[in-house]
Amino acid sequence: MEVVSHHYELFRAKKISRDDFVKKLRLMVGDSLLRTTITALQCKIPPKRELEVEAKQNVGGSGGGL
């Protein structure tokens, strides 16, 4: 897991490309686990539209500020 995290940090810092990151993941965890994990995570991410509505509601005045 430490190696995966390290490669992810390199990807986030734009020190390796997305293609290189995916290749490294595929070599470390295998296609099957990678595919299963991505599929499971996609179900947990709310659609972009829901995020936009939620952000507008938070900015639009919850009235609980300082």
Tab-separated table of N, CA, C and O in Angstrom:
chain	number	residue	atom	x	y	z
A	1	MET	N	0.826	-1.190	0.000
A	1	MET	CA	0.000	0.000	0.000
A	1	MET	C	0.873	1.258	0.000
A	1	MET	O	0.508	2.268	-0.599
A	2	GLU	N	2.017	1.176	0.672
A	2	GLU	CA	2.920	2.327	0.705
A	2	GLU	C	3.418	2.679	-0.696
A	2	GLU	O	3.523	3.861	-1.043
A	3	VAL	N	3.699	1.663	-1.489
A	3	VAL	CA	4.176	1.905	-2.851
A	3	VAL	C	3.075	2.528	-3.702
A	3	VAL	O	3.322	3.466	-4.466
A	4	VAL	N	1.858	2.045	-3.548
A	4	VAL	CA	0.721	2.611	-4.275
A	4	VAL	C	0.550	4.077	-3.884
A	4	VAL	O	0.386	4.945	-4.752
A	5	SER	N	0.606	4.366	-2.595
A	5	SER	CA	0.464	5.748	-2.123
A	5	SER	C	1.580	6.634	-2.665
A	5	SER	O	1.339	7.774	-3.065
A	6	HIS	N	2.789	6.102	-2.701
A	6	HIS	CA	3.921	6.869	-3.223
A	6	HIS	C	3.701	7.224	-4.697
A	6	HIS	O	3.883	8.375	-5.102
A	7	HIS	N	3.286	6.241	-5.487
A	7	HIS	CA	3.045	6.497	-6.914
A	7	HIS	C	1.875	7.462	-7.103
A	7	HIS	O	1.898	8.301	-8.010
A	8	TYR	N	0.878	7.372	-6.251
A	8	TYR	CA	-0.254	8.302	-6.327
A	8	TYR	C	0.213	9.730	-6.054
A	8	TYR	O	-0.197	10.665	-6.739
A	9	GLU	N	1.060	9.898	-5.059
A	9	GLU	CA	1.589	11.230	-4.757
A	9	GLU	C	2.412	11.768	-5.924
A	9	GLU	O	2.348	12.956	-6.245
A	10	LEU	N	3.187	10.912	-6.575
A	10	LEU	CA	3.948	11.338	-7.749
A	10	LEU	C	2.999	11.782	-8.866
A	10	LEU	O	3.238	12.790	-9.540
A	11	PHE	N	1.921	11.046	-9.039
A	11	PHE	CA	0.929	11.402	-10.052
A	11	PHE	C	0.272	12.737	-9.713
A	11	PHE	O	0.150	13.616	-10.571
A	12	ARG	N	-0.128	12.930	-8.461
A	12	ARG	CA	-0.775	14.177	-8.039
A	12	ARG	C	0.158	15.380	-8.191
A	12	ARG	O	-0.295	16.476	-8.482
A	13	ALA	N	1.460	15.136	-8.006
A	13	ALA	CA	2.447	16.211	-8.143
A	13	ALA	C	2.880	16.391	-9.601
A	13	ALA	O	3.773	17.183	-9.882
A	14	LYS	N	2.234	15.650	-10.501
A	14	LYS	CA	2.513	15.712	-11.935
A	14	LYS	C	3.955	15.333	-12.279
A	14	LYS	O	4.537	15.821	-13.226
A	15	LYS	N	4.505	14.423	-11.472
A	15	LYS	CA	5.854	13.928	-11.745
A	15	LYS	C	5.819	12.667	-12.603
A	15	LYS	O	6.828	12.301	-13.193
A	16	ILE	N	4.658	12.009	-12.643
A	16	ILE	CA	4.438	10.899	-13.573
A	16	ILE	C	3.086	11.119	-14.246
A	16	ILE	O	2.188	11.741	-13.675
A	17	SER	N	2.953	10.606	-15.452
A	17	SER	CA	1.706	10.786	-16.200
A	17	SER	C	0.633	9.826	-15.683
A	17	SER	O	0.924	8.863	-14.971
A	18	ARG	N	-0.604	10.102	-16.080
A	18	ARG	CA	-1.710	9.218	-15.689
A	18	ARG	C	-1.484	7.819	-16.262
A	18	ARG	O	-1.713	6.821	-15.583
A	19	ASP	N	-1.035	7.751	-17.505
A	19	ASP	CA	-0.774	6.449	-18.126
A	19	ASP	C	0.268	5.663	-17.342
A	19	ASP	O	0.099	4.463	-17.114
A	20	ASP	N	1.338	6.337	-16.927
A	20	ASP	CA	2.373	5.659	-16.146
A	20	ASP	C	1.833	5.196	-14.794
A	20	ASP	O	2.145	4.095	-14.333
A	21	PHE	N	1.020	6.037	-14.167
A	21	PHE	CA	0.425	5.665	-12.880
A	21	PHE	C	-0.454	4.424	-13.034
A	21	PHE	O	-0.361	3.487	-12.239
A	22	VAL	N	-1.279	4.413	-14.067
A	22	VAL	CA	-2.165	3.266	-14.288
A	22	VAL	C	-1.353	2.009	-14.594
A	22	VAL	O	-1.653	0.922	-14.080
A	23	LYS	N	-0.306	2.137	-15.391
A	23	LYS	CA	0.552	0.983	-15.692
A	23	LYS	C	1.159	0.411	-14.420
A	23	LYS	O	1.185	-0.812	-14.216
A	24	LYS	N	1.634	1.288	-13.544
A	24	LYS	CA	2.226	0.838	-12.285
A	24	LYS	C	1.185	0.148	-11.413
A	24	LYS	O	1.457	-0.894	-10.806
A	25	LEU	N	-0.015	0.714	-11.339
A	25	LEU	CA	-1.083	0.083	-10.560
A	25	LEU	C	-1.431	-1.295	-11.111
A	25	LEU	O	-1.615	-2.245	-10.351
A	26	ARG	N	-1.532	-1.376	-12.430
A	26	ARG	CA	-1.877	-2.656	-13.045
A	26	ARG	C	-0.835	-3.718	-12.737
A	26	ARG	O	-1.173	-4.877	-12.487
A	27	LEU	N	0.440	-3.321	-12.736
A	27	LEU	CA	1.500	-4.271	-12.418
A	27	LEU	C	1.461	-4.700	-10.955
A	27	LEU	O	1.720	-5.853	-10.624
A	28	MET	N	1.119	-3.758	-10.064
A	28	MET	CA	1.123	-4.052	-8.626
A	28	MET	C	-0.093	-4.842	-8.172
A	28	MET	O	0.034	-5.795	-7.413
A	29	VAL	N	-1.289	-4.424	-8.587
A	29	VAL	CA	-2.510	-5.031	-8.036
A	29	VAL	C	-3.244	-5.931	-9.025
A	29	VAL	O	-4.106	-6.698	-8.619
A	30	GLY	N	-2.945	-5.794	-10.293
A	30	GLY	CA	-3.613	-6.620	-11.287
A	30	GLY	C	-4.859	-5.958	-11.847
A	30	GLY	O	-5.485	-5.130	-11.190
A	31	ASP	N	-5.192	-6.341	-13.060
A	31	ASP	CA	-6.340	-5.741	-13.749
A	31	ASP	C	-7.657	-5.999	-13.027
A	31	ASP	O	-8.497	-5.119	-12.921
A	32	SER	N	-7.825	-7.212	-12.545
A	32	SER	CA	-9.102	-7.582	-11.939
A	32	SER	C	-9.394	-6.749	-10.696
A	32	SER	O	-10.495	-6.198	-10.554
A	33	LEU	N	-8.432	-6.654	-9.783
A	33	LEU	CA	-8.650	-5.872	-8.565
A	33	LEU	C	-8.810	-4.393	-8.881
A	33	LEU	O	-9.671	-3.725	-8.311
A	34	LEU	N	-8.029	-3.885	-9.817
A	34	LEU	CA	-8.132	-2.480	-10.199
A	34	LEU	C	-9.524	-2.183	-10.773
A	34	LEU	O	-10.165	-1.210	-10.400
A	35	ARG	N	-10.001	-3.040	-11.654
A	35	ARG	CA	-11.314	-2.857	-12.260
A	35	ARG	C	-12.417	-2.918	-11.203
A	35	ARG	O	-13.325	-2.084	-11.181
A	36	THR	N	-12.343	-3.890	-10.302
A	36	THR	CA	-13.341	-4.042	-9.247
A	36	THR	C	-13.361	-2.823	-8.329
A	36	THR	O	-14.432	-2.314	-7.965
A	37	THR	N	-12.194	-2.324	-7.971
A	37	THR	CA	-12.089	-1.170	-7.084
A	37	THR	C	-12.658	0.083	-7.737
A	37	THR	O	-13.422	0.832	-7.115
A	38	ILE	N	-12.311	0.316	-8.990
A	38	ILE	CA	-12.821	1.494	-9.700
A	38	ILE	C	-14.335	1.426	-9.819
A	38	ILE	O	-15.033	2.412	-9.587
A	39	THR	N	-14.852	0.259	-10.157
A	39	THR	CA	-16.297	0.094	-10.289
A	39	THR	C	-16.991	0.364	-8.957
A	39	THR	O	-18.008	1.057	-8.906
A	40	ALA	N	-16.427	-0.141	-7.864
A	40	ALA	CA	-17.029	0.060	-6.548
A	40	ALA	C	-16.979	1.532	-6.145
A	40	ALA	O	-17.939	2.061	-5.570
A	41	LEU	N	-15.891	2.208	-6.442
A	41	LEU	CA	-15.759	3.618	-6.074
A	41	LEU	C	-16.671	4.517	-6.904
A	41	LEU	O	-17.142	5.534	-6.414
A	42	GLN	N	-16.922	4.160	-8.151
A	42	GLN	CA	-17.794	4.963	-8.995
A	42	GLN	C	-19.203	5.022	-8.424
A	42	GLN	O	-19.886	6.030	-8.554
A	43	CYS	N	-19.615	3.977	-7.760
A	43	CYS	CA	-20.953	3.953	-7.155
A	43	CYS	C	-21.039	4.894	-5.964
A	43	CYS	O	-22.121	5.328	-5.593
A	44	LYS	N	-19.916	5.234	-5.338
A	44	LYS	CA	-19.912	6.076	-4.146
A	44	LYS	C	-19.773	7.556	-4.456
A	44	LYS	O	-20.012	8.384	-3.595
A	45	ILE	N	-19.390	7.915	-5.653
A	45	ILE	CA	-19.207	9.311	-6.016
A	45	ILE	C	-20.539	9.868	-6.492
A	45	ILE	O	-21.138	9.353	-7.430
A	46	PRO	N	-21.031	10.946	-5.848
A	46	PRO	CA	-22.298	11.529	-6.303
A	46	PRO	C	-22.121	12.186	-7.669
A	46	PRO	O	-21.036	12.669	-7.991
A	47	PRO	N	-23.175	12.190	-8.472
A	47	PRO	CA	-23.090	12.839	-9.784
A	47	PRO	C	-22.712	14.308	-9.644
A	47	PRO	O	-22.999	14.942	-8.623
A	48	LYS	N	-22.077	14.865	-10.666
A	48	LYS	CA	-21.608	16.253	-10.642
A	48	LYS	C	-22.750	17.215	-10.349
A	48	LYS	O	-22.585	18.184	-9.623
A	49	ARG	N	-23.909	16.965	-10.882
A	49	ARG	CA	-25.066	17.845	-10.677
A	49	ARG	C	-25.406	17.951	-9.197
A	49	ARG	O	-25.695	19.027	-8.690
A	50	GLU	N	-25.374	16.828	-8.477
A	50	GLU	CA	-25.676	16.851	-7.047
A	50	GLU	C	-24.650	17.681	-6.290
A	50	GLU	O	-24.993	18.407	-5.360
A	51	LEU	N	-23.393	17.597	-6.679
A	51	LEU	CA	-22.337	18.374	-6.027
A	51	LEU	C	-22.546	19.864	-6.244
A	51	LEU	O	-22.345	20.667	-5.334
A	52	GLU	N	-22.962	20.250	-7.446
A	52	GLU	CA	-23.197	21.661	-7.741
A	52	GLU	C	-24.347	22.213	-6.912
A	52	GLU	O	-24.262	23.299	-6.355
A	53	VAL	N	-25.430	21.461	-6.804
A	53	VAL	CA	-26.591	21.892	-6.029
A	53	VAL	C	-26.207	22.013	-4.555
A	53	VAL	O	-26.545	22.992	-3.888
A	54	GLU	N	-25.467	21.043	-4.053
A	54	GLU	CA	-25.045	21.056	-2.657
A	54	GLU	C	-24.132	22.253	-2.375
A	54	GLU	O	-24.268	22.922	-1.354
A	55	ALA	N	-23.223	22.559	-3.283
A	55	ALA	CA	-22.316	23.693	-3.105
A	55	ALA	C	-23.091	25.007	-3.083
A	55	ALA	O	-22.808	25.885	-2.267
A	56	LYS	N	-24.079	25.139	-3.951
A	56	LYS	CA	-24.879	26.365	-3.987
A	56	LYS	C	-25.668	26.532	-2.701
A	56	LYS	O	-25.837	27.638	-2.202
A	57	GLN	N	-26.161	25.432	-2.144
A	57	GLN	CA	-26.924	25.505	-0.899
A	57	GLN	C	-26.013	25.937	0.248
A	57	GLN	O	-26.416	26.726	1.095
A	58	ASN	N	-24.785	25.450	0.268
A	58	ASN	CA	-23.852	25.808	1.335
A	58	ASN	C	-23.438	27.267	1.241
A	58	ASN	O	-23.284	27.943	2.256
A	59	VAL	N	-23.244	27.770	0.043
A	59	VAL	CA	-22.838	29.158	-0.160
A	59	VAL	C	-24.038	30.081	0.007
A	59	VAL	O	-23.907	31.197	0.485
A	60	GLY	N	-25.211	29.605	-0.355
A	60	GLY	CA	-26.405	30.421	-0.377
A	60	GLY	C	-26.925	30.877	0.953
A	60	GLY	O	-27.938	31.531	1.047
A	61	GLY	N	-26.248	30.571	2.018
A	61	GLY	CA	-26.669	31.149	3.299
A	61	GLY	C	-27.234	30.140	4.254
A	61	GLY	O	-28.444	29.993	4.375
A	62	SER	N	-26.365	29.455	4.920
A	62	SER	CA	-26.827	28.570	5.977
A	62	SER	C	-27.084	29.366	7.236
A	62	SER	O	-27.705	28.895	8.173
A	63	GLY	N	-26.570	30.630	7.287
A	63	GLY	CA	-26.838	31.510	8.408
A	63	GLY	C	-26.050	31.189	9.665
A	63	GLY	O	-26.236	31.813	10.675
A	64	GLY	N	-25.160	30.209	9.585
A	64	GLY	CA	-24.442	29.821	10.796
A	64	GLY	C	-23.001	30.276	10.809
A	64	GLY	O	-22.183	29.692	11.469
A	65	GLY	N	-22.678	31.350	10.095
A	65	GLY	CA	-21.299	31.798	10.023
A	65	GLY	C	-20.890	32.640	11.213
A	65	GLY	O	-21.649	32.875	12.134
A	66	LEU	N	-19.652	33.119	11.167
A	66	LEU	CA	-19.113	33.935	12.251
A	66	LEU	C	-19.581	35.340	12.194
A	66	LEU	O	-19.693	36.092	11.424
